[in-house]
Amino acid sequence: MVSLWHVQDTKSKGVVTGESVEEAKEVLFMNCLCSPWAMKDQTFQGFVNAHKAHCVSSLLSTSRLAEWYTRYTLRWNCSSLCCIFVVHVVPELKRRGITSLTVPGGCEVIVLADLEVFAVWFEPPPKKHTIDFTLSYLGSGHGHDVCEIDSCPTHNILVCRATGAIVDFSAGQFTGVMEQPHYYPSVEAMVSAGAFPGRVLNVAKSPRNQISEQLSRDAELADNPIYRRVIPDKKLSRFTRIVTKNMLRGWHVGNNGICRVCFGASSALLTCGQCKQVAYCGTACQKRHWAKEHKHSCKKPLS
């Protein structure tokens, strides 16, 4: 769901041209003048390749690019993903006979109908992560935009009203680590795990009217004639069907066209040469996954 929404999100497409690191602020510079969707490969490998091809200063390391890729991929998505999941995806799953999900490790089952959208308020952290865009949208002339990743005082999560368990689709915008979704057994566990860059001030259920307003904004964007021509699948009903189809297929190679590491959607994935069970958008993600965990579980299939 994260990857599919990102592919169709036009707010943050561009090429990394450089970085500035100070004691209290880290800035990523991106050039989007070639139009928001010109970078067709929205996977991490595409992100790395574009940086190597267009960077005018010193190249960033792959690990550093991975942090920024996660931040800019997830920065705008938390409210949209939570609202769409509760209002659209849950009913579609129910229609297909799926009414619950099992959390990692199988220690708990969450009834999908019990998930509600909540907002978390937190204090700004001591170090800010900023994305500085040079951009031109839809040929309307040049512009400039600065995104303070931590400037938004709220973050949206899903909370199970029966158990208090939490599902967070886009916490990676703070941690710089693309591991989605995050699960916590309670708000207290989420706070103690340091899931947010600043001290948590309040956690409250989002009013129904705010959820409706968010969905209306997403629907209005999807109905824009220019966007509809470029990203036809962002209409919420169609997007819901695509997400549900991918969820039911699972991670098996060849099923969903999504990289196992960066969650980028691609039609040209590379399969692990030994186990044939996981696929990647390129060598950048393959190497990261191998070093972190896959080398411990990769086995040659029995003939």
GROMACS .gro file of N, CA and C in nm, residues 1 5 77-92 117 158 169 211 214-216 218-219 234-241 243-244:
model
  111
    1MET      N    1   0.083  -0.120   0.000
    1MET     CA    2   0.000   0.000   0.000
    1MET      C    3   0.087   0.126   0.000
    5TRP      N    4   0.100   0.385  -0.327
    5TRP     CA    5   0.062   0.525  -0.306
    5TRP      C    6   0.178   0.616  -0.347
   77ASN      N    7   0.241   1.085   0.355
   77ASN     CA    8   0.147   0.975   0.334
   77ASN      C    9   0.065   0.931   0.454
   78CYS      N   10   0.103   0.967   0.576
   78CYS     CA   11   0.042   0.903   0.694
   78CYS      C   12  -0.109   0.921   0.700
   79SER      N   13  -0.158   1.042   0.680
   79SER     CA   14  -0.303   1.066   0.692
   79SER      C   15  -0.379   0.997   0.579
   80SER      N   16  -0.328   1.008   0.456
   80SER     CA   17  -0.396   0.945   0.343
   80SER      C   18  -0.403   0.794   0.360
   81LEU      N   19  -0.292   0.731   0.396
   81LEU     CA   20  -0.288   0.586   0.409
   81LEU      C   21  -0.381   0.536   0.519
   82CYS      N   22  -0.379   0.603   0.634
   82CYS     CA   23  -0.466   0.560   0.744
   82CYS      C   24  -0.613   0.573   0.709
   83CYS      N   25  -0.650   0.687   0.651
   83CYS     CA   26  -0.790   0.710   0.617
   83CYS      C   27  -0.838   0.615   0.508
   84ILE      N   28  -0.756   0.596   0.405
   84ILE     CA   29  -0.794   0.505   0.297
   84ILE      C   30  -0.806   0.362   0.347
   85PHE      N   31  -0.715   0.322   0.434
   85PHE     CA   32  -0.719   0.185   0.485
   85PHE      C   33  -0.848   0.159   0.563
   86VAL      N   34  -0.884   0.249   0.653
   86VAL     CA   35  -1.001   0.229   0.738
   86VAL      C   36  -1.131   0.241   0.658
   87VAL      N   37  -1.140   0.341   0.573
   87VAL     CA   38  -1.266   0.370   0.503
   87VAL      C   39  -1.285   0.285   0.378
   88HIS      N   40  -1.177   0.250   0.309
   88HIS     CA   41  -1.190   0.179   0.182
   88HIS      C   42  -1.136   0.036   0.183
   89VAL      N   43  -1.013   0.018   0.232
   89VAL     CA   44  -0.950  -0.113   0.222
   89VAL      C   45  -1.015  -0.215   0.315
   90VAL      N   46  -1.045  -0.176   0.440
   90VAL     CA   47  -1.106  -0.270   0.536
   90VAL      C   48  -1.240  -0.325   0.483
   91PRO      N   49  -1.332  -0.241   0.433
   91PRO     CA   50  -1.456  -0.296   0.376
   91PRO      C   51  -1.432  -0.387   0.256
   92GLU      N   52  -1.332  -0.355   0.174
   92GLU     CA   53  -1.303  -0.439   0.058
   92GLU      C   54  -1.250  -0.576   0.102
  117VAL      N   55  -0.850   0.573   1.314
  117VAL     CA   56  -0.745   0.669   1.285
  117VAL      C   57  -0.722   0.759   1.407
  158LEU      N   58  -0.291   0.398   1.317
  158LEU     CA   59  -0.414   0.321   1.337
  158LEU      C   60  -0.409   0.257   1.475
  169PHE      N   61   0.187   0.299   0.941
  169PHE     CA   62   0.232   0.276   0.805
  169PHE      C   63   0.359   0.350   0.770
  211ILE      N   64  -1.135   1.300   0.883
  211ILE     CA   65  -1.110   1.187   0.793
  211ILE      C   66  -1.178   1.211   0.658
  214GLN      N   67  -0.986   1.467   0.456
  214GLN     CA   68  -0.865   1.412   0.396
  214GLN      C   69  -0.898   1.331   0.272
  215LEU      N   70  -1.000   1.248   0.281
  215LEU     CA   71  -1.039   1.167   0.166
  215LEU      C   72  -1.090   1.254   0.052
  216SER      N   73  -1.156   1.364   0.085
  216SER     CA   74  -1.205   1.456  -0.018
  216SER      C   75  -1.088   1.521  -0.091
  218ASP      N   76  -0.788   1.391  -0.128
  218ASP     CA   77  -0.725   1.289  -0.213
  218ASP      C   78  -0.809   1.262  -0.338
  219ALA      N   79  -0.942   1.258  -0.321
  219ALA     CA   80  -1.031   1.233  -0.434
  219ALA      C   81  -1.028   1.349  -0.533
  234LYS      N   82  -0.499   0.645  -0.917
  234LYS     CA   83  -0.508   0.708  -0.785
  234LYS      C   84  -0.653   0.734  -0.744
  235LYS      N   85  -0.748   0.711  -0.831
  235LYS     CA   86  -0.888   0.717  -0.789
  235LYS      C   87  -0.906   0.617  -0.675
  236LEU      N   88  -0.963   0.659  -0.564
  236LEU     CA   89  -0.960   0.580  -0.442
  236LEU      C   90  -1.020   0.440  -0.457
  237SER      N   91  -1.129   0.429  -0.531
  237SER     CA   92  -1.191   0.297  -0.547
  237SER      C   93  -1.100   0.202  -0.624
  238ARG      N   94  -1.037   0.252  -0.729
  238ARG     CA   95  -0.946   0.169  -0.808
  238ARG      C   96  -0.819   0.139  -0.728
  239PHE      N   97  -0.768   0.239  -0.659
  239PHE     CA   98  -0.649   0.220  -0.578
  239PHE      C   99  -0.674   0.113  -0.472
  240THR      N  100  -0.793   0.113  -0.413
  240THR     CA  101  -0.829   0.015  -0.311
  240THR      C  102  -0.825  -0.127  -0.368
  241ARG      N  103  -0.878  -0.145  -0.487
  241ARG     CA  104  -0.878  -0.278  -0.548
  241ARG      C  105  -0.737  -0.325  -0.578
  243VAL      N  106  -0.458  -0.230  -0.420
  243VAL     CA  107  -0.394  -0.258  -0.291
  243VAL      C  108  -0.439  -0.394  -0.238
  244THR      N  109  -0.568  -0.418  -0.239
  244THR     CA  110  -0.623  -0.544  -0.187
  244THR      C  111  -0.568  -0.663  -0.265
   0.00000   0.00000   0.00000
